[in-house]
Amino acid sequence: MSAPFRSHWGLDPEVRFLNHGSYGACPTAVLQKQSELRARLESEPVRFLHREIEPLLDEARAVLADFVGADTEDVSFVPNATGGVTTVLRSLRFEPGDELLTTDHEYNASRNALDFVSETWGAKVVVAKLPWPVSSPEAVVDAVLAHVTPRTRLLLVDHVSSQTALVMPLARLVSEMRARGIETLVDGAHGPGMVPLALRSLGAGYYTGNCHKWLCSPKGAAFLYVRRDLQSGVTPLAVSHGRNSPRTDRSRHRLLFDWTGTHDPTAALCVPEALRVMGGMLPGGWPALMAHNRDKALAARAMLCERLKVAPACPEEMVGSMAVVTLPPGYPERPEPPLYLDPLHLRLFDEHRIEVPVVAWPKPPHRHVRVSAQLYNTPDEYVALADALEVLLR
């Protein structure tokens, strides 16, 4: 690992950690800030949660909203992006026969929420099969638009696909949907900190993103953006005191989302610190950091493709801080254990101390390996991965 940057994280030095995408990793300075906030909370919980929490949340939300290009009033903290997706889907109302559009790259948890809601209302989930490998962003747009009908009511789409690491042509998709009177719910779990965001100009009805991945905040921090004209139709999963509050100094949306019951808010309150710490790692700030990680992911992909003699699965313009490499045949097919841990995934860790996901895509025995790029990763780690794969795939 890169010594100058490795010291900012508490990662196990014996592990080559190439899976920042799943859960992220929080710098020790940010964790220290969280410890200080927790100590402050526990020193007087009533004062903190009754009298101090609102201005603290307001400050943290304002910093985050500025980073993602949104108005502060339109951003709310949620525990994770899965919760954000479910919040929107369970708030909306549909009619039997309505069509809810998504892609075959959609994250399984979000797809489960979509299926649940469609079954509840008698709606139909329509799945656009995207080309794989992908030749261009236009091919993705064409595949999605081919499934739009007069009954389409919503598009649920990843900003960056978890399974395939594709950076979707989001602006084009949102624009095309709005032109047809259809709102888009963006599962942006990987978006914040990987790619620049400008939610105000994007125009999506709903966008939810994690802060614990590429922003490197503590786990339990994510946000939900709801466009102002749609906020009256969205309710948090836990309805608390805000519903019948007589207050008029804050919007109903704010009152509903800012207090949903007792929980530890320190992860969300640490988002400004995470933005500050990560933004200070390189002289060019966040733009330089995102470009650095993308360049590293592309270099790793190129090296692995060359070593394994496979072609890239998508053009460079659809790559962010993660990249997938298709694995050649040669590894025996076996049933996948729970939690999507492919046997090759387990052997890479158990025998080589490499933490990297191996994903069956589009279905077994076809597989690819998904590598993440963060400041603490070094070229030697990707070389070690290539060496291990060449051995294990024989």
Short mmCIF file of C-alpha atoms in Angstrom, two decimals:
data_model
loop_
_atom_site.label_atom_id
_atom_site.label_comp_id
_atom_site.label_asym_id
_atom_site.label_seq_id
_atom_site.Cartn_x
_atom_site.Cartn_y
_atom_site.Cartn_z
CA MET A 1 0.00 0.00 0.00
CA SER A 2 1.10 3.55 -0.63
CA ALA A 3 2.92 4.56 2.55
CA PRO A 4 2.02 8.29 2.54
CA PHE A 5 -1.70 7.52 2.26
CA ARG A 6 -1.86 4.11 3.96
CA SER A 7 -1.15 5.75 7.31
CA HIS A 8 -4.50 7.57 7.17
CA TRP A 9 -6.43 4.29 7.38
CA GLY A 10 -6.53 1.47 9.93
CA LEU A 11 -6.69 -1.29 7.33
CA ASP A 12 -5.04 -4.63 8.08
CA PRO A 13 -1.50 -4.30 6.66
CA GLU A 14 -1.47 -8.02 5.83
CA VAL A 15 -4.42 -7.70 3.44
CA ARG A 16 -4.35 -6.29 -0.08
CA PHE A 17 -7.66 -4.45 0.15
CA LEU A 18 -9.00 -4.00 -3.40
CA ASN A 19 -12.67 -3.85 -2.46
CA HIS A 20 -13.25 -0.29 -1.33
CA GLY A 21 -16.49 -0.34 -3.32
CA SER A 22 -18.49 -2.64 -1.07
CA TYR A 23 -18.30 -0.80 2.25
CA GLY A 24 -15.59 1.81 1.90
CA ALA A 25 -12.98 2.40 4.57
CA CYS A 26 -12.99 5.34 6.94
CA PRO A 27 -9.83 7.37 7.69
CA THR A 28 -8.74 7.34 11.32
CA ALA A 29 -9.08 11.13 11.57
CA VAL A 30 -12.76 10.88 10.70
CA LEU A 31 -13.27 8.03 13.15
CA GLN A 32 -11.66 10.20 15.82
CA LYS A 33 -14.16 12.94 15.05
CA GLN A 34 -16.96 10.43 15.43
CA SER A 35 -15.58 9.30 18.79
CA GLU A 36 -15.56 12.90 19.98
CA LEU A 37 -19.16 13.40 18.86
CA ARG A 38 -20.24 10.17 20.55
CA ALA A 39 -18.56 11.22 23.76
CA ARG A 40 -20.37 14.56 23.57
CA LEU A 41 -23.68 12.79 22.95
CA GLU A 42 -23.25 10.38 25.84
CA SER A 43 -22.11 13.09 28.24
CA GLU A 44 -25.63 14.60 28.05
CA PRO A 45 -27.91 12.67 25.67
CA VAL A 46 -30.99 14.82 26.25
CA ARG A 47 -29.19 18.06 25.57
CA PHE A 48 -27.53 16.64 22.47
CA LEU A 49 -30.60 14.96 20.93
CA HIS A 50 -33.17 17.54 22.04
CA ARG A 51 -31.41 20.86 21.79
CA GLU A 52 -28.21 20.50 19.78
CA ILE A 53 -29.00 18.03 17.01
CA GLU A 54 -30.95 20.31 14.65
CA PRO A 55 -28.23 22.92 14.05
CA LEU A 56 -25.63 20.17 13.80
CA LEU A 57 -27.67 18.35 11.16
CA ASP A 58 -28.34 21.61 9.34
CA GLU A 59 -24.62 22.34 9.14
CA ALA A 60 -23.70 18.85 7.99
CA ARG A 61 -26.50 18.76 5.44
CA ALA A 62 -25.49 22.15 4.02
CA VAL A 63 -21.91 20.97 3.46
CA LEU A 64 -23.07 17.74 1.83
CA ALA A 65 -25.68 19.49 -0.33
CA ASP A 66 -23.05 21.88 -1.64
CA PHE A 67 -20.79 18.95 -2.52
CA VAL A 68 -23.52 17.14 -4.49
CA GLY A 69 -24.84 20.29 -6.16
CA ALA A 70 -28.22 20.45 -4.45
CA ASP A 71 -30.21 22.90 -2.35
CA THR A 72 -29.89 22.11 1.34
CA GLU A 73 -33.66 21.80 1.76
CA ASP A 74 -33.77 18.98 -0.78
CA VAL A 75 -31.29 16.69 0.98
CA SER A 76 -32.01 14.43 3.94
CA PHE A 77 -29.79 11.99 5.78
CA VAL A 78 -30.71 8.29 5.66
CA PRO A 79 -28.72 5.29 6.95
CA ASN A 80 -27.85 3.85 3.53
CA ALA A 81 -28.80 4.00 -0.14
CA THR A 82 -30.92 0.84 0.11
CA GLY A 83 -33.02 2.63 2.70
CA GLY A 84 -33.23 5.66 0.42
CA VAL A 85 -34.49 3.58 -2.50
CA THR A 86 -37.01 1.80 -0.30
CA THR A 87 -38.19 5.09 1.21
CA VAL A 88 -39.12 6.46 -2.19
CA LEU A 89 -40.64 3.25 -3.53
CA ARG A 90 -42.83 2.71 -0.46
CA SER A 91 -44.01 6.32 -0.59
CA LEU A 92 -45.23 6.19 -4.17
CA ARG A 93 -48.66 5.02 -5.31
CA PHE A 94 -49.28 2.92 -8.40
CA GLU A 95 -52.17 1.34 -10.25
CA PRO A 96 -52.54 -2.25 -11.40
CA GLY A 97 -50.82 -2.58 -14.76
CA ASP A 98 -48.40 0.31 -14.20
CA GLU A 99 -44.88 -0.51 -15.33
CA LEU A 100 -41.79 0.08 -13.20
CA LEU A 101 -38.72 0.05 -15.40
CA THR A 102 -35.23 -0.99 -14.35
CA THR A 103 -32.19 -2.72 -15.89
CA ASP A 104 -30.69 -6.16 -15.47
CA HIS A 105 -27.67 -4.49 -13.82
CA GLU A 106 -29.73 -3.14 -10.90
CA TYR A 107 -28.45 -3.89 -7.39
CA ASN A 108 -30.20 -6.91 -5.91
CA ALA A 109 -31.41 -5.17 -2.73
CA SER A 110 -32.98 -2.33 -4.71
CA ARG A 111 -34.49 -4.78 -7.18
CA ASN A 112 -36.05 -6.65 -4.25
CA ALA A 113 -37.63 -3.40 -3.04
CA LEU A 114 -38.97 -2.75 -6.54
CA ASP A 115 -40.43 -6.26 -6.74
CA PHE A 116 -42.04 -5.88 -3.31
CA VAL A 117 -43.71 -2.60 -4.22
CA SER A 118 -44.86 -3.86 -7.62
CA GLU A 119 -46.49 -6.88 -5.99
CA THR A 120 -48.16 -4.66 -3.41
CA TRP A 121 -49.81 -2.47 -6.06
CA GLY A 122 -50.27 -5.01 -8.81
CA ALA A 123 -47.75 -3.19 -10.97
CA LYS A 124 -45.30 -4.86 -13.34
CA VAL A 125 -41.51 -4.72 -13.21
CA VAL A 126 -40.03 -4.35 -16.70
CA VAL A 127 -36.34 -5.20 -17.02
CA ALA A 128 -34.27 -3.68 -19.81
CA LYS A 129 -31.47 -6.06 -20.69
CA LEU A 130 -28.35 -4.00 -21.34
CA PRO A 131 -25.78 -5.18 -23.86
CA TRP A 132 -22.77 -6.90 -22.33
CA PRO A 133 -20.03 -6.12 -23.10
CA VAL A 134 -21.13 -2.52 -23.57
CA SER A 135 -19.97 -0.68 -26.67
CA SER A 136 -21.09 2.85 -25.75
CA PRO A 137 -23.30 4.91 -23.42
CA GLU A 138 -25.74 5.29 -26.30
CA ALA A 139 -26.24 1.53 -26.36
CA VAL A 140 -27.43 1.69 -22.75
CA VAL A 141 -29.81 4.56 -23.46
CA ASP A 142 -31.24 2.76 -26.49
CA ALA A 143 -31.78 -0.44 -24.51
CA VAL A 144 -33.67 1.40 -21.76
CA LEU A 145 -35.80 3.52 -24.10
CA ALA A 146 -36.80 0.41 -26.05
CA HIS A 147 -38.76 -0.72 -22.97
CA VAL A 148 -40.63 2.54 -22.29
CA THR A 149 -44.37 2.30 -22.92
CA PRO A 150 -47.40 4.48 -22.13
CA ARG A 151 -47.73 2.51 -18.86
CA THR A 152 -44.17 3.28 -17.63
CA ARG A 153 -44.40 5.23 -14.36
CA LEU A 154 -40.85 5.15 -12.97
CA LEU A 155 -37.28 4.29 -13.92
CA LEU A 156 -35.05 2.84 -11.20
CA VAL A 157 -31.43 2.91 -12.34
CA ASP A 158 -28.00 2.67 -10.78
CA HIS A 159 -25.68 5.60 -11.23
CA VAL A 160 -22.75 3.18 -11.03
CA SER A 161 -23.67 -0.49 -11.23
CA SER A 162 -22.46 -2.60 -8.33
CA GLN A 163 -22.22 -5.82 -10.35
CA THR A 164 -20.53 -4.39 -13.43
CA ALA A 165 -19.09 -1.04 -12.24
CA LEU A 166 -20.65 0.75 -15.23
CA VAL A 167 -21.03 4.50 -14.92
CA MET A 168 -24.43 4.90 -16.51
CA PRO A 169 -25.27 7.76 -18.92
CA LEU A 170 -27.42 9.24 -16.18
CA ALA A 171 -28.03 12.77 -17.51
CA ARG A 172 -29.26 11.41 -20.83
CA LEU A 173 -31.50 8.82 -19.18
CA VAL A 174 -33.07 11.36 -16.81
CA SER A 175 -33.63 13.82 -19.65
CA GLU A 176 -35.25 11.20 -21.87
CA MET A 177 -37.52 10.03 -19.07
CA ARG A 178 -38.63 13.54 -18.13
CA ALA A 179 -39.40 14.29 -21.77
CA ARG A 180 -41.84 11.38 -21.56
CA GLY A 181 -43.34 12.45 -18.23
CA ILE A 182 -41.55 9.71 -16.28
CA GLU A 183 -39.59 10.30 -13.07
CA THR A 184 -36.27 8.61 -12.32
CA LEU A 185 -35.16 7.14 -9.01
CA VAL A 186 -31.37 6.94 -9.05
CA ASP A 187 -29.66 4.34 -6.90
CA GLY A 188 -26.48 6.34 -6.51
CA ALA A 189 -24.85 4.12 -3.90
CA HIS A 190 -21.43 4.54 -5.55
CA GLY A 191 -21.91 8.00 -7.02
CA PRO A 192 -20.83 10.51 -4.33
CA GLY A 193 -17.08 10.84 -4.32
CA MET A 194 -16.57 8.67 -7.40
CA VAL A 195 -18.04 10.99 -10.02
CA PRO A 196 -18.96 14.69 -9.86
CA LEU A 197 -22.59 15.34 -8.93
CA ALA A 198 -24.83 18.27 -9.83
CA LEU A 199 -28.23 17.09 -8.64
CA ARG A 200 -29.92 20.46 -9.03
CA SER A 201 -29.23 20.54 -12.77
CA LEU A 202 -29.57 16.77 -13.27
CA GLY A 203 -33.29 17.05 -12.69
CA ALA A 204 -33.91 13.54 -11.37
CA GLY A 205 -36.92 13.22 -9.13
CA TYR A 206 -35.04 11.16 -6.57
CA TYR A 207 -31.37 10.39 -5.93
CA THR A 208 -29.94 8.45 -3.02
CA GLY A 209 -26.24 7.96 -2.38
CA ASN A 210 -23.95 6.48 0.24
CA CYS A 211 -21.38 8.56 2.06
CA HIS A 212 -19.56 5.57 3.58
CA LYS A 213 -18.15 4.38 0.26
CA TRP A 214 -16.18 6.92 -1.77
CA LEU A 215 -16.66 9.85 0.61
CA CYS A 216 -15.13 7.62 3.34
CA SER A 217 -17.50 8.69 6.11
CA PRO A 218 -18.38 6.27 8.93
CA LYS A 219 -20.91 3.56 8.14
CA GLY A 220 -24.51 4.66 8.58
CA ALA A 221 -24.30 7.89 6.57
CA ALA A 222 -26.16 8.30 3.30
CA PHE A 223 -28.50 10.88 1.79
CA LEU A 224 -31.76 11.08 -0.08
CA TYR A 225 -32.38 13.92 -2.52
CA VAL A 226 -36.01 14.59 -3.44
CA ARG A 227 -36.82 17.30 -5.97
CA ARG A 228 -38.79 20.07 -4.29
CA ASP A 229 -42.03 19.53 -6.21
CA LEU A 230 -42.12 15.85 -5.20
CA GLN A 231 -41.37 16.17 -1.50
CA SER A 232 -44.96 16.17 -0.31
CA GLY A 233 -45.31 12.63 -1.65
CA VAL A 234 -42.33 11.11 0.16
CA THR A 235 -42.40 9.91 3.77
CA PRO A 236 -39.55 8.33 5.74
CA LEU A 237 -39.79 4.64 6.59
CA ALA A 238 -40.19 5.55 10.27
CA VAL A 239 -42.90 8.19 10.82
CA SER A 240 -42.29 10.05 14.06
CA HIS A 241 -43.17 13.35 15.75
CA GLY A 242 -42.75 15.50 12.66
CA ARG A 243 -46.02 14.37 11.12
CA ASN A 244 -48.21 16.38 13.50
CA SER A 245 -45.69 18.96 14.66
CA PRO A 246 -47.21 22.46 14.95
CA ARG A 247 -43.90 24.06 13.97
CA THR A 248 -43.89 26.41 11.01
CA ASP A 249 -40.20 27.36 11.04
CA ARG A 250 -39.22 24.22 9.10
CA SER A 251 -40.79 22.43 6.16
CA ARG A 252 -42.89 19.32 6.75
CA HIS A 253 -40.33 17.36 4.73
CA ARG A 254 -37.57 18.55 7.03
CA LEU A 255 -39.56 17.76 10.19
CA LEU A 256 -40.36 14.27 8.97
CA PHE A 257 -36.83 13.29 7.93
CA ASP A 258 -34.71 14.99 10.57
CA TRP A 259 -36.20 13.02 13.45
CA THR A 260 -37.30 9.43 12.87
CA GLY A 261 -36.61 8.15 16.39
CA THR A 262 -33.59 7.62 18.58
CA HIS A 263 -30.45 6.60 16.72
CA ASP A 264 -26.75 7.47 16.59
CA PRO A 265 -26.48 10.50 14.26
CA THR A 266 -22.71 10.81 14.51
CA ALA A 267 -21.99 9.10 11.17
CA ALA A 268 -24.03 11.74 9.34
CA LEU A 269 -22.50 14.53 11.40
CA CYS A 270 -19.03 13.33 10.34
CA VAL A 271 -19.72 13.79 6.63
CA PRO A 272 -18.23 17.33 6.57
CA GLU A 273 -15.09 16.00 8.26
CA ALA A 274 -14.84 13.16 5.73
CA LEU A 275 -15.21 15.63 2.88
CA ARG A 276 -12.54 17.85 4.42
CA VAL A 277 -10.07 15.04 5.14
CA MET A 278 -10.42 13.31 1.79
CA GLY A 279 -10.49 16.61 -0.09
CA GLY A 280 -7.19 17.54 1.53
CA MET A 281 -5.32 14.40 0.51
CA LEU A 282 -4.21 15.80 -2.86
CA PRO A 283 -3.36 19.40 -3.86
CA GLY A 284 -6.22 19.56 -6.35
CA GLY A 285 -8.88 18.57 -3.83
CA TRP A 286 -11.83 16.38 -4.75
CA PRO A 287 -11.54 16.79 -8.55
CA ALA A 288 -7.94 15.60 -8.35
CA LEU A 289 -8.88 12.74 -6.01
CA MET A 290 -11.65 11.46 -8.30
CA ALA A 291 -9.39 11.73 -11.36
CA HIS A 292 -6.54 9.99 -9.52
CA ASN A 293 -8.71 7.04 -8.52
CA ARG A 294 -10.21 6.74 -11.99
CA ASP A 295 -6.77 6.74 -13.62
CA LYS A 296 -5.66 4.05 -11.21
CA ALA A 297 -8.73 1.90 -11.92
CA LEU A 298 -8.18 2.22 -15.68
CA ALA A 299 -4.51 1.31 -15.34
CA ALA A 300 -5.36 -1.72 -13.22
CA ARG A 301 -8.00 -2.82 -15.73
CA ALA A 302 -5.59 -2.49 -18.63
CA MET A 303 -2.90 -4.50 -16.87
CA LEU A 304 -5.29 -7.27 -15.81
CA CYS A 305 -6.88 -7.51 -19.25
CA GLU A 306 -3.45 -7.83 -20.82
CA ARG A 307 -2.28 -10.46 -18.33
CA LEU A 308 -5.48 -12.50 -18.59
CA LYS A 309 -5.81 -11.97 -22.35
CA VAL A 310 -9.36 -10.62 -22.22
CA ALA A 311 -10.97 -7.53 -23.71
CA PRO A 312 -12.31 -4.60 -21.65
CA ALA A 313 -16.04 -4.91 -21.03
CA CYS A 314 -16.89 -1.24 -21.60
CA PRO A 315 -15.34 1.98 -22.97
CA GLU A 316 -13.17 4.08 -20.68
CA GLU A 317 -15.79 6.82 -20.48
CA MET A 318 -18.03 4.41 -18.53
CA VAL A 319 -15.40 3.69 -15.83
CA GLY A 320 -15.13 5.49 -12.51
CA SER A 321 -13.10 4.36 -9.49
CA MET A 322 -14.05 0.71 -10.06
CA ALA A 323 -13.53 -1.53 -13.04
CA VAL A 324 -14.45 -5.11 -13.88
CA VAL A 325 -12.33 -7.61 -15.75
CA THR A 326 -13.93 -10.65 -17.33
CA LEU A 327 -12.30 -13.85 -16.15
CA PRO A 328 -11.34 -16.42 -18.76
CA PRO A 329 -12.76 -19.95 -18.47
CA GLY A 330 -10.79 -22.39 -16.40
CA TYR A 331 -12.11 -22.17 -12.87
CA PRO A 332 -14.54 -25.01 -12.05
CA GLU A 333 -18.13 -24.01 -11.48
CA ARG A 334 -19.39 -24.56 -7.96
CA PRO A 335 -22.46 -23.29 -6.09
CA GLU A 336 -22.02 -19.82 -4.63
CA PRO A 337 -22.06 -19.58 -0.84
CA PRO A 338 -24.30 -16.98 0.84
CA LEU A 339 -23.57 -13.27 0.48
CA TYR A 340 -22.37 -13.65 -3.12
CA LEU A 341 -18.95 -14.92 -2.07
CA ASP A 342 -17.71 -16.87 -5.05
CA PRO A 343 -15.28 -19.72 -4.24
CA LEU A 344 -12.57 -17.89 -6.19
CA HIS A 345 -13.23 -14.81 -4.05
CA LEU A 346 -12.64 -16.90 -0.93
CA ARG A 347 -9.48 -18.54 -2.28
CA LEU A 348 -7.99 -15.19 -3.24
CA PHE A 349 -8.39 -14.08 0.36
CA ASP A 350 -7.57 -17.33 2.15
CA GLU A 351 -4.51 -18.20 0.05
CA HIS A 352 -3.26 -14.79 -1.10
CA ARG A 353 -4.74 -12.29 1.39
CA ILE A 354 -6.37 -10.35 -1.44
CA GLU A 355 -9.81 -8.87 -0.71
CA VAL A 356 -11.53 -8.41 -4.06
CA PRO A 357 -15.03 -9.40 -5.21
CA VAL A 358 -15.59 -12.05 -7.84
CA VAL A 359 -19.05 -11.73 -9.36
CA ALA A 360 -20.97 -14.23 -11.46
CA TRP A 361 -22.11 -12.19 -14.46
CA PRO A 362 -24.36 -12.40 -16.26
CA LYS A 363 -24.71 -15.86 -14.70
CA PRO A 364 -22.43 -18.76 -13.72
CA PRO A 365 -20.01 -19.98 -14.95
CA HIS A 366 -19.25 -16.52 -16.42
CA ARG A 367 -17.42 -14.39 -13.88
CA HIS A 368 -15.58 -11.15 -13.53
CA VAL A 369 -13.39 -9.58 -10.89
CA ARG A 370 -14.21 -6.04 -9.74
CA VAL A 371 -11.29 -3.92 -8.61
CA SER A 372 -11.59 -0.67 -6.68
CA ALA A 373 -9.10 2.16 -6.67
CA GLN A 374 -8.51 4.33 -3.63
CA LEU A 375 -5.54 6.43 -2.57
CA TYR A 376 -4.12 3.68 -0.38
CA ASN A 377 -3.91 1.13 -3.23
CA THR A 378 -0.63 0.59 -5.09
CA PRO A 379 0.25 -0.91 -8.49
CA ASP A 380 1.95 -3.81 -6.69
CA GLU A 381 -1.40 -4.89 -5.27
CA TYR A 382 -2.94 -5.19 -8.72
CA VAL A 383 0.11 -7.11 -9.93
CA ALA A 384 -0.30 -9.49 -6.99
CA LEU A 385 -3.94 -9.97 -7.98
CA ALA A 386 -2.96 -10.78 -11.57
CA ASP A 387 -0.32 -13.25 -10.36
CA ALA A 388 -2.84 -14.99 -8.08
CA LEU A 389 -5.51 -15.16 -10.79
CA GLU A 390 -3.08 -16.67 -13.29
CA VAL A 391 -2.34 -19.42 -10.77
CA LEU A 392 -5.92 -20.06 -9.65
CA LEU A 393 -7.43 -20.01 -13.15
CA ARG A 394 -5.12 -22.65 -14.55
#
